[in-house]
Amino acid sequence: MLERIPSIRKAPDEEYYVPGHRTCAGCGPALAYRLTAKAAGPNTIFIGPTGCMYVANTSYGCGPWRVPWIHAQITNGGAVASGIEAAFKVLARKKKYQGEIPHVIVFAGDGGAVDIGLQALSGMLYRGHDVLFICYDNESYANTGIQTSPTTPYGAWTTFTPAGPAVPEGKKLFPKDNPKVVAHGHPELKYLATASIGWPVDLMNKVRKGLNAEGPAYLHIQAPCPKGWQFPPNKTIEMAKLAVQTGMFQLYEYENGEYKLSVKMEERKPVAEYLKLQKRFAHLQPEHIEKLQAFVDARCAEVGITVPAVASAR
Amino acid sequence: MGKVRRISGCVAAANAVKLADVDVICSYPIRPYTGIMSELARMVADGELDAEFIHGEGEHAQLSVVYGASAAGARTFTGSSGVGVTYAFEVYSPISGERLPVQMAIGDRTLDPPGDFGSEHTDAECCRDQGWIQGWASTQQEVLDMHLIYYRVGEDPRVMLPQFVCQDGYYITHILGEVDIPDPSQVKEFLPPYKNHHVLDPKNPMIIGAQIEPAMGPPLQYQRYQAMQAVGQVLREAHEEFARIFGRRYDPFLEEYLTEDAEVVIFGQGAHMVTAKAVAARLRNLGEKVGVVRLRTFRPFPTEEIRRRMSRFKAIGVLDNSVNFGISCNGGVLLSELRAALYDFGDKVKTVGFVAGLGGEVVTHDEFYRMFRKIQEIAKTGKVEQTAYWLPFEL
Ligand SMILES: Cc1ncc(C[n+]2csc(CCOP(=O)(O)OP(=O)(O)O)c2C)c(N)n1
Ligand code: SF4
Ligand SMILES: [Mg+2]
């Protein structure tokens, strides 16, 4: 069992995701990786589907992990993890493997988890493999140069959803809610939560809970991407916090059919305060922002965030 | 000693998998290979085989599961047919590229359209250049034997490559044949346990499949090429050992039938060659110098063996049981590759192609007679009027 981490000071000193990669300055997913690896510890195997956390981490034949890591296609993280988990199970049973059974973690982008990789994720959860599947959500196909994915917010610019006279809001669709897709259709699922790099202790504890669960677990981590969202690299944590404070991203654990909120909020900030700091939303008109605010309000209500959005005093 | 049973090609393959003490199996249903998986599921349910039997959510998942399992040190098995084989296409190169000796059974089936259950070699042949060892069996016994031999060859440290063991749909997968099922102790002697030195193990962390800089590309591909080059010798050794332990001897590359003084032969692979042999035997009774050469190893293509052993014939007819639209000479891949192998012999050896049995249609005795007549005519006149014929339309 991995123990609960009471505070950031009590978090383990050891790092298993170490320097030596070339992610952008201020990369949110890289920080999520570091926290995940720290929480998981040395007896861990990572599966890395194609995406920034493959390409920017493993350039030139090496990688920043001190634990085993294997590449998966962007399509098949869940299936590769299923095979690894099954192998250790049977090899231990047949006495062909003597060591402790390792933790198996998939670290997939939103493309690799919510879009092209969803089938493999769902198959893995359905079959009940003891794997923690993490989606680091940077809200775009980042590695291919920022294209829209199903988690890209309504109204965001990407290279595939540019704003123009005929399509003034850029992206027209509302995002797919993968934690909900996962939560309601997989009877073997043992743990589900969302997390944010703005709440690192909470994130690490959710990783540990997911790993302690005997069976499949899903963790959806929002991880801001300065390049794709177009904000300065020293603002990553601020962006992560604002996402939660505005309700654009909701932090919870889903247990026994109920949403358990992870942070107490007295009130929410309006989404406009989040949007104005990111150039990907620069083209939005007031009616688009209103539409987005209404969507966020509804989504918050669904998970039990009932506090109203109140504009900050200037 | 083993015991002789009358079983289908599917059941023969399942018996080989059980004898190989496979650890992880991943299934998905598609005819005609499905029978292999239902037999394995039965073996697991009855406690005859201790393996993780995973129901993949598709063929792409099947290949992905065994990729992961093999990298974690398990001996693995999967299989498919027709569009299932092509649906998994993305994962073939990662498996051979990471040098994971996964084994896959193919029960051949036509690709869509037409929606057709019949056998055609197109499915597996599509994957011919992905770094997988490939060969076709022609009897149920050969299916079982080939599975065991391929595990040994694929897992050899000089090779470390995945393998396709192919059998024609229905003609072999579903028809019963007499099979000598060997004793587990014999298999133990023949097939050492799977040992991969580059496994996922937290005690010895390793990064598998990192991105590379362009300069690292050529050596990596060259190593995979060299592994494929090494297969020939390892196959030879494995067949020697196989004959010693099990008492059955196969030529690793080419089965020659009535070829000793043959002037013309039909060349091809798989179950239709059994019919070809029957027709050749009848023609021999009429005093005609005809024979059959059956290809047993398609990948790596045994170029040297073909040059050494087949340049003596006056004319060779090549049967392709697959579609290769727009290919050179209008035949199939076997014609193309045989011609390439014999290029240096120029006009001395004439070749002609036949495309037959598509969609699982029987290649009849009568059609084989017509093919032999055409080859004989070419040998006699020295003239090849048409590089390939589609049967029954053009011949
Ligand atoms: C089958 C396939 N299609 C497309 C690609 C191209 N591709 C490489 S990385 C990538 C983006 C991945 O996006 P995501 O999973 O969100 O991870 P991110 O790059 O955002 O970290 C894509 C589409 C691929 N590698 N494989
Ligand atoms: S593009 Fe975004 S996710 Fe990718 S490395 Fe840069 S900051 Fe990180
Ligand atoms: Mg992404």
CSV table of C-alpha atoms in Angstrom, one decimal, chain A:
chain,number,residue,atom,x,y,z
A,1,MET,CA,0.0,0.0,0.0
A,2,LEU,CA,1.2,3.5,-0.8
A,3,GLU,CA,0.7,5.8,2.1
A,4,ARG,CA,-1.3,9.1,2.0
A,5,ILE,CA,1.0,12.1,1.5
A,6,PRO,CA,-0.1,14.7,4.2
A,7,SER,CA,1.6,17.8,2.8
A,8,ILE,CA,4.0,18.9,0.1
A,9,ARG,CA,6.9,18.9,2.7
A,10,LYS,CA,6.2,15.3,3.5
A,11,ALA,CA,6.2,14.2,-0.2
A,12,PRO,CA,9.0,11.8,-1.0
A,13,ASP,CA,12.3,13.5,-2.0
A,14,GLU,CA,13.1,10.8,-4.7
A,15,GLU,CA,12.3,11.7,-8.3
A,16,TYR,CA,11.6,9.1,-10.9
A,17,TYR,CA,10.9,11.5,-13.7
A,18,VAL,CA,14.2,13.5,-13.8
A,19,PRO,CA,15.7,16.3,-15.9
A,20,GLY,CA,17.0,15.4,-19.4
A,21,HIS,CA,13.9,16.0,-21.6
A,22,ARG,CA,13.0,18.8,-23.9
A,23,THR,CA,9.5,19.7,-23.2
A,24,CYS,CA,8.6,23.4,-23.5
A,25,ALA,CA,9.4,25.7,-20.6
A,26,GLY,CA,6.4,25.7,-18.3
A,27,CYS,CA,5.0,22.4,-19.7
A,28,GLY,CA,2.1,21.3,-17.5
A,29,PRO,CA,2.1,17.6,-18.6
A,30,ALA,CA,5.8,17.3,-17.7
A,31,LEU,CA,5.0,18.5,-14.2
A,32,ALA,CA,2.1,16.1,-14.0
A,33,TYR,CA,4.5,13.3,-15.0
A,34,ARG,CA,7.0,14.3,-12.3
A,35,LEU,CA,4.3,14.3,-9.6
A,36,THR,CA,2.9,11.0,-10.8
A,37,ALA,CA,6.2,9.3,-10.8
A,38,LYS,CA,7.1,10.6,-7.4
A,39,ALA,CA,3.9,9.3,-6.0
A,40,ALA,CA,4.1,5.9,-7.7
A,41,GLY,CA,7.7,5.2,-6.7
A,42,PRO,CA,10.3,2.8,-8.0
A,43,ASN,CA,8.2,-0.3,-8.5
A,44,THR,CA,6.4,1.1,-11.5
A,45,ILE,CA,6.2,0.6,-15.3
A,46,PHE,CA,5.0,3.4,-17.5
A,47,ILE,CA,3.4,3.0,-20.8
A,48,GLY,CA,3.7,6.1,-23.0
A,49,PRO,CA,1.4,6.4,-26.0
A,50,THR,CA,2.6,8.8,-28.7
A,51,GLY,CA,2.1,12.5,-27.9
A,52,CYS,CA,4.2,15.2,-26.4
A,53,MET,CA,5.0,13.0,-23.3
A,54,TYR,CA,6.6,10.5,-25.7
A,55,VAL,CA,8.2,12.7,-28.3
A,56,ALA,CA,9.5,15.6,-26.1
A,57,ASN,CA,10.6,13.1,-23.4
A,58,THR,CA,12.4,10.5,-25.4
A,59,SER,CA,14.2,12.3,-28.1
A,60,TYR,CA,17.7,11.0,-29.0
A,61,GLY,CA,17.1,7.4,-27.8
A,62,CYS,CA,16.9,8.2,-24.1
A,63,GLY,CA,14.3,9.3,-21.6
A,64,PRO,CA,13.9,10.9,-18.2
A,65,TRP,CA,12.5,7.9,-16.3
A,66,ARG,CA,14.3,6.0,-13.6
A,67,VAL,CA,11.7,3.2,-13.9
A,68,PRO,CA,10.9,1.0,-16.9
A,69,TRP,CA,9.0,2.8,-19.7
A,70,ILE,CA,7.6,1.4,-23.0
A,71,HIS,CA,6.2,3.2,-26.0
A,72,ALA,CA,2.7,2.5,-27.1
A,73,GLN,CA,1.0,3.8,-30.2
A,74,ILE,CA,-1.3,6.7,-29.7
A,75,THR,CA,-4.1,4.2,-30.3
A,76,ASN,CA,-3.4,1.4,-27.9
A,77,GLY,CA,-2.1,2.5,-24.4
A,78,GLY,CA,-4.9,0.6,-22.7
A,79,ALA,CA,-4.3,-2.6,-24.6
A,80,VAL,CA,-0.5,-2.6,-24.2
A,81,ALA,CA,-1.0,-2.0,-20.5
A,82,SER,CA,-3.5,-4.9,-20.4
A,83,GLY,CA,-0.9,-7.2,-21.8
A,84,ILE,CA,1.8,-6.1,-19.4
A,85,GLU,CA,-0.5,-6.5,-16.4
A,86,ALA,CA,-1.7,-9.9,-17.6
A,87,ALA,CA,1.9,-11.0,-18.2
A,88,PHE,CA,3.0,-10.3,-14.6
A,89,LYS,CA,0.0,-12.0,-13.2
A,90,VAL,CA,0.5,-15.2,-15.1
A,91,LEU,CA,4.3,-15.2,-14.9
A,92,ALA,CA,4.0,-14.9,-11.1
A,93,ARG,CA,1.3,-17.6,-10.9
A,94,LYS,CA,3.5,-19.9,-13.0
A,95,LYS,CA,6.6,-19.0,-10.9
A,96,LYS,CA,8.4,-17.6,-13.9
A,97,TYR,CA,8.6,-14.2,-12.2
A,98,GLN,CA,9.8,-13.8,-8.7
A,99,GLY,CA,9.7,-10.1,-7.9
A,100,GLU,CA,7.0,-7.9,-6.5
A,101,ILE,CA,4.2,-7.2,-9.0
A,102,PRO,CA,4.8,-3.7,-10.4
A,103,HIS,CA,2.4,-0.8,-10.7
A,104,VAL,CA,1.3,-0.3,-14.3
A,105,ILE,CA,0.5,3.2,-15.4
A,106,VAL,CA,-0.5,4.5,-18.8
A,107,PHE,CA,0.3,8.2,-19.2
A,108,ALA,CA,-1.7,9.2,-22.3
A,109,GLY,CA,-2.6,12.6,-23.8
A,110,ASP,CA,-6.2,13.6,-24.4
A,111,GLY,CA,-5.9,12.3,-28.0
A,112,GLY,CA,-4.5,9.0,-26.7
A,113,ALA,CA,-7.2,8.7,-24.0
A,114,VAL,CA,-10.3,10.4,-25.2
A,115,ASP,CA,-10.2,10.2,-29.0
A,116,ILE,CA,-8.2,7.6,-30.9
A,117,GLY,CA,-7.2,5.7,-27.8
A,118,LEU,CA,-10.6,5.6,-26.2
A,119,GLN,CA,-11.4,2.1,-27.5
A,120,ALA,CA,-8.3,0.6,-25.9
A,121,LEU,CA,-8.9,2.5,-22.6
A,122,SER,CA,-12.5,1.2,-22.5
A,123,GLY,CA,-11.5,-2.4,-23.3
A,124,MET,CA,-8.9,-2.3,-20.5
A,125,LEU,CA,-11.3,-0.9,-17.9
A,126,TYR,CA,-14.1,-3.3,-19.0
A,127,ARG,CA,-11.8,-6.3,-18.6
A,128,GLY,CA,-10.7,-5.2,-15.1
A,129,HIS,CA,-7.0,-5.0,-15.6
A,130,ASP,CA,-5.1,-3.7,-12.5
A,131,VAL,CA,-3.8,-0.6,-14.3
A,132,LEU,CA,-3.9,3.1,-13.6
A,133,PHE,CA,-4.8,4.9,-16.8
A,134,ILE,CA,-3.9,8.6,-16.6
A,135,CYS,CA,-5.0,11.2,-19.2
A,136,TYR,CA,-2.9,14.3,-19.0
A,137,ASP,CA,-5.2,16.7,-20.6
A,138,ASN,CA,-3.6,19.6,-22.4
A,139,GLU,CA,-6.7,20.1,-24.4
A,140,SER,CA,-5.3,19.6,-27.8
A,141,TYR,CA,-3.3,17.4,-30.1
A,142,ALA,CA,-0.3,19.3,-29.0
A,143,ASN,CA,2.6,17.3,-30.4
A,144,THR,CA,1.4,17.6,-34.0
A,145,GLY,CA,1.2,21.4,-33.6
A,146,ILE,CA,-2.0,22.1,-31.7
A,147,GLN,CA,-5.0,20.6,-33.4
A,148,THR,CA,-8.5,20.3,-31.8
A,149,SER,CA,-9.2,17.2,-29.8
A,150,PRO,CA,-12.5,16.2,-28.1
A,151,THR,CA,-11.3,18.0,-24.9
A,152,THR,CA,-10.5,21.3,-26.5
A,153,PRO,CA,-12.8,23.8,-25.0
A,154,TYR,CA,-15.6,25.5,-27.0
A,155,GLY,CA,-14.3,28.6,-28.5
A,156,ALA,CA,-10.6,27.7,-28.5
A,157,TRP,CA,-8.4,28.5,-31.5
A,158,THR,CA,-6.4,25.5,-32.7
A,159,THR,CA,-4.7,25.1,-36.1
A,160,PHE,CA,-7.7,23.0,-37.2
A,161,THR,CA,-10.3,25.4,-35.6
A,162,PRO,CA,-9.1,28.9,-36.6
A,163,ALA,CA,-11.5,31.7,-36.1
A,164,GLY,CA,-12.6,33.6,-39.2
A,165,PRO,CA,-15.5,35.5,-40.6
A,166,ALA,CA,-17.5,32.4,-41.3
A,167,VAL,CA,-16.6,30.6,-38.0
A,168,PRO,CA,-16.2,33.5,-35.5
A,169,GLU,CA,-15.9,31.3,-32.4
A,170,GLY,CA,-13.2,29.0,-33.7
A,171,LYS,CA,-14.1,25.6,-32.1
A,172,LYS,CA,-17.9,25.2,-32.3
A,173,LEU,CA,-18.3,21.9,-30.3
A,174,PHE,CA,-18.4,21.5,-26.6
A,175,PRO,CA,-15.8,19.1,-25.1
A,176,LYS,CA,-16.3,15.4,-24.5
A,177,ASP,CA,-16.4,14.6,-20.7
A,178,ASN,CA,-14.2,11.5,-20.5
A,179,PRO,CA,-14.4,11.0,-16.7
A,180,LYS,CA,-18.2,10.6,-17.2
A,181,VAL,CA,-17.8,8.4,-20.2
A,182,VAL,CA,-15.5,6.2,-18.1
A,183,ALA,CA,-17.5,6.4,-14.9
A,184,HIS,CA,-20.9,5.1,-16.1
A,185,GLY,CA,-20.1,2.2,-18.3
A,186,HIS,CA,-17.4,0.1,-16.7
A,187,PRO,CA,-18.5,-2.1,-13.8
A,188,GLU,CA,-15.0,-3.3,-13.0
A,189,LEU,CA,-13.7,0.3,-12.5
A,190,LYS,CA,-12.3,0.6,-9.0
A,191,TYR,CA,-11.3,4.3,-8.8
A,192,LEU,CA,-11.9,7.5,-10.8
A,193,ALA,CA,-10.8,11.0,-10.1
A,194,THR,CA,-9.8,14.2,-11.7
A,195,ALA,CA,-6.7,16.2,-10.7
A,196,SER,CA,-4.8,19.3,-11.5
A,197,ILE,CA,-1.2,20.3,-11.3
A,198,GLY,CA,-2.4,23.3,-9.3
A,199,TRP,CA,-3.1,20.9,-6.4
A,200,PRO,CA,0.0,18.7,-6.4
A,201,VAL,CA,-0.6,16.9,-3.0
A,202,ASP,CA,-4.1,16.1,-4.0
A,203,LEU,CA,-2.8,14.9,-7.4
A,204,MET,CA,-0.2,12.6,-5.8
A,205,ASN,CA,-2.7,11.2,-3.4
A,206,LYS,CA,-5.1,10.4,-6.2
A,207,VAL,CA,-2.3,8.6,-8.0
A,208,ARG,CA,-1.7,6.5,-4.9
A,209,LYS,CA,-5.4,5.8,-4.4
A,210,GLY,CA,-5.6,4.7,-8.0
A,211,LEU,CA,-2.6,2.4,-7.6
A,212,ASN,CA,-3.8,1.0,-4.3
A,213,ALA,CA,-7.2,0.1,-5.8
A,214,GLU,CA,-7.2,-3.5,-6.9
A,215,GLY,CA,-8.4,-3.2,-10.4
A,216,PRO,CA,-8.6,-0.5,-13.1
A,217,ALA,CA,-8.4,3.2,-12.1
A,218,TYR,CA,-8.8,6.3,-14.2
A,219,LEU,CA,-7.3,9.7,-13.4
A,220,HIS,CA,-7.9,12.7,-15.6
A,221,ILE,CA,-5.4,15.4,-15.0
A,222,GLN,CA,-5.8,18.9,-16.4
A,223,ALA,CA,-2.3,20.1,-17.4
A,224,PRO,CA,-2.0,23.5,-19.1
A,225,CYS,CA,0.1,23.8,-22.2
A,226,PRO,CA,1.7,27.2,-22.6
A,227,LYS,CA,2.4,26.6,-26.3
A,228,GLY,CA,-1.1,25.5,-27.2
A,229,TRP,CA,-3.0,27.8,-25.0
A,230,GLN,CA,-0.8,30.7,-25.7
A,231,PHE,CA,0.1,32.1,-22.3
A,232,PRO,CA,3.6,32.8,-20.9
A,233,PRO,CA,5.5,29.8,-19.5
A,234,ASN,CA,5.7,31.2,-15.9
A,235,LYS,CA,1.9,31.2,-15.7
A,236,THR,CA,1.2,27.5,-15.9
A,237,ILE,CA,0.2,27.0,-12.3
A,238,GLU,CA,-1.9,30.1,-12.3
A,239,MET,CA,-3.7,28.8,-15.3
A,240,ALA,CA,-4.3,25.4,-13.6
A,241,LYS,CA,-5.7,27.1,-10.5
A,242,LEU,CA,-7.9,29.4,-12.5
A,243,ALA,CA,-9.3,26.5,-14.5
A,244,VAL,CA,-10.6,25.0,-11.2
A,245,GLN,CA,-11.6,28.3,-9.6
A,246,THR,CA,-13.7,29.2,-12.6
A,247,GLY,CA,-15.2,25.7,-12.8
A,248,MET,CA,-13.8,25.2,-16.4
A,249,PHE,CA,-12.3,22.0,-14.8
A,250,GLN,CA,-13.9,20.3,-11.8
A,251,LEU,CA,-11.8,18.5,-9.2
A,252,TYR,CA,-13.5,15.4,-7.7
A,253,GLU,CA,-13.3,11.7,-6.9
A,254,TYR,CA,-16.2,9.6,-8.1
A,255,GLU,CA,-16.9,6.9,-5.5
A,256,ASN,CA,-20.0,4.7,-5.2
A,257,GLY,CA,-21.9,6.6,-7.7
A,258,GLU,CA,-21.2,10.0,-6.1
A,259,TYR,CA,-19.0,13.0,-6.9
A,260,LYS,CA,-16.8,13.9,-3.9
A,261,LEU,CA,-15.5,17.4,-4.5
A,262,SER,CA,-11.8,17.8,-3.8
A,263,VAL,CA,-11.6,21.6,-3.1
A,264,LYS,CA,-13.9,23.8,-1.1
A,265,MET,CA,-15.0,26.9,-3.0
A,266,GLU,CA,-16.9,29.9,-1.6
A,267,GLU,CA,-17.6,31.1,-5.0
A,268,ARG,CA,-16.5,30.7,-8.6
A,269,LYS,CA,-14.7,33.2,-10.8
A,270,PRO,CA,-16.3,34.0,-14.1
A,271,VAL,CA,-14.8,32.0,-17.1
A,272,ALA,CA,-14.0,35.4,-18.7
A,273,GLU,CA,-11.2,35.8,-16.1
A,274,TYR,CA,-9.6,32.6,-17.3
A,275,LEU,CA,-10.2,33.2,-21.0
A,276,LYS,CA,-8.6,36.6,-21.2
A,277,LEU,CA,-5.2,35.3,-20.1
A,278,GLN,CA,-5.0,32.8,-23.0
A,279,LYS,CA,-4.5,34.0,-26.6
A,280,ARG,CA,-6.4,30.9,-27.9
A,281,PHE,CA,-9.6,32.6,-26.8
A,282,ALA,CA,-8.6,36.2,-27.9
A,283,HIS,CA,-11.1,36.2,-30.8
A,284,LEU,CA,-14.2,35.4,-28.6
A,285,GLN,CA,-17.1,37.8,-28.7
A,286,PRO,CA,-19.3,38.4,-25.5
A,287,GLU,CA,-22.0,36.1,-26.8
A,288,HIS,CA,-19.5,33.2,-27.1
A,289,ILE,CA,-18.3,33.8,-23.6
A,290,GLU,CA,-21.8,33.8,-22.4
A,291,LYS,CA,-22.5,30.5,-24.1
A,292,LEU,CA,-19.4,29.0,-22.5
A,293,GLN,CA,-20.3,30.4,-19.1
A,294,ALA,CA,-23.7,28.7,-19.3
A,295,PHE,CA,-22.1,25.4,-20.3
A,296,VAL,CA,-19.7,25.6,-17.4
A,297,ASP,CA,-22.4,26.5,-14.9
A,298,ALA,CA,-24.4,23.4,-16.0
A,299,ARG,CA,-21.4,21.1,-15.8
A,300,CYS,CA,-20.5,22.4,-12.3
A,301,ALA,CA,-24.0,21.8,-11.1
A,302,GLU,CA,-23.9,18.3,-12.4
A,303,VAL,CA,-21.0,17.4,-10.1
A,304,GLY,CA,-22.3,19.4,-7.2
A,305,ILE,CA,-20.5,22.7,-7.5
A,306,THR,CA,-23.3,25.0,-6.6
A,307,VAL,CA,-21.6,28.2,-5.7
A,308,PRO,CA,-22.2,31.0,-8.2
A,309,ALA,CA,-19.7,32.7,-10.5
A,310,VAL,CA,-18.9,36.1,-9.1
A,311,ALA,CA,-16.6,38.6,-10.8
A,312,SER,CA,-13.5,39.5,-8.8
A,313,ALA,CA,-13.3,43.0,-7.4
A,314,ARG,CA,-10.8,45.1,-9.4
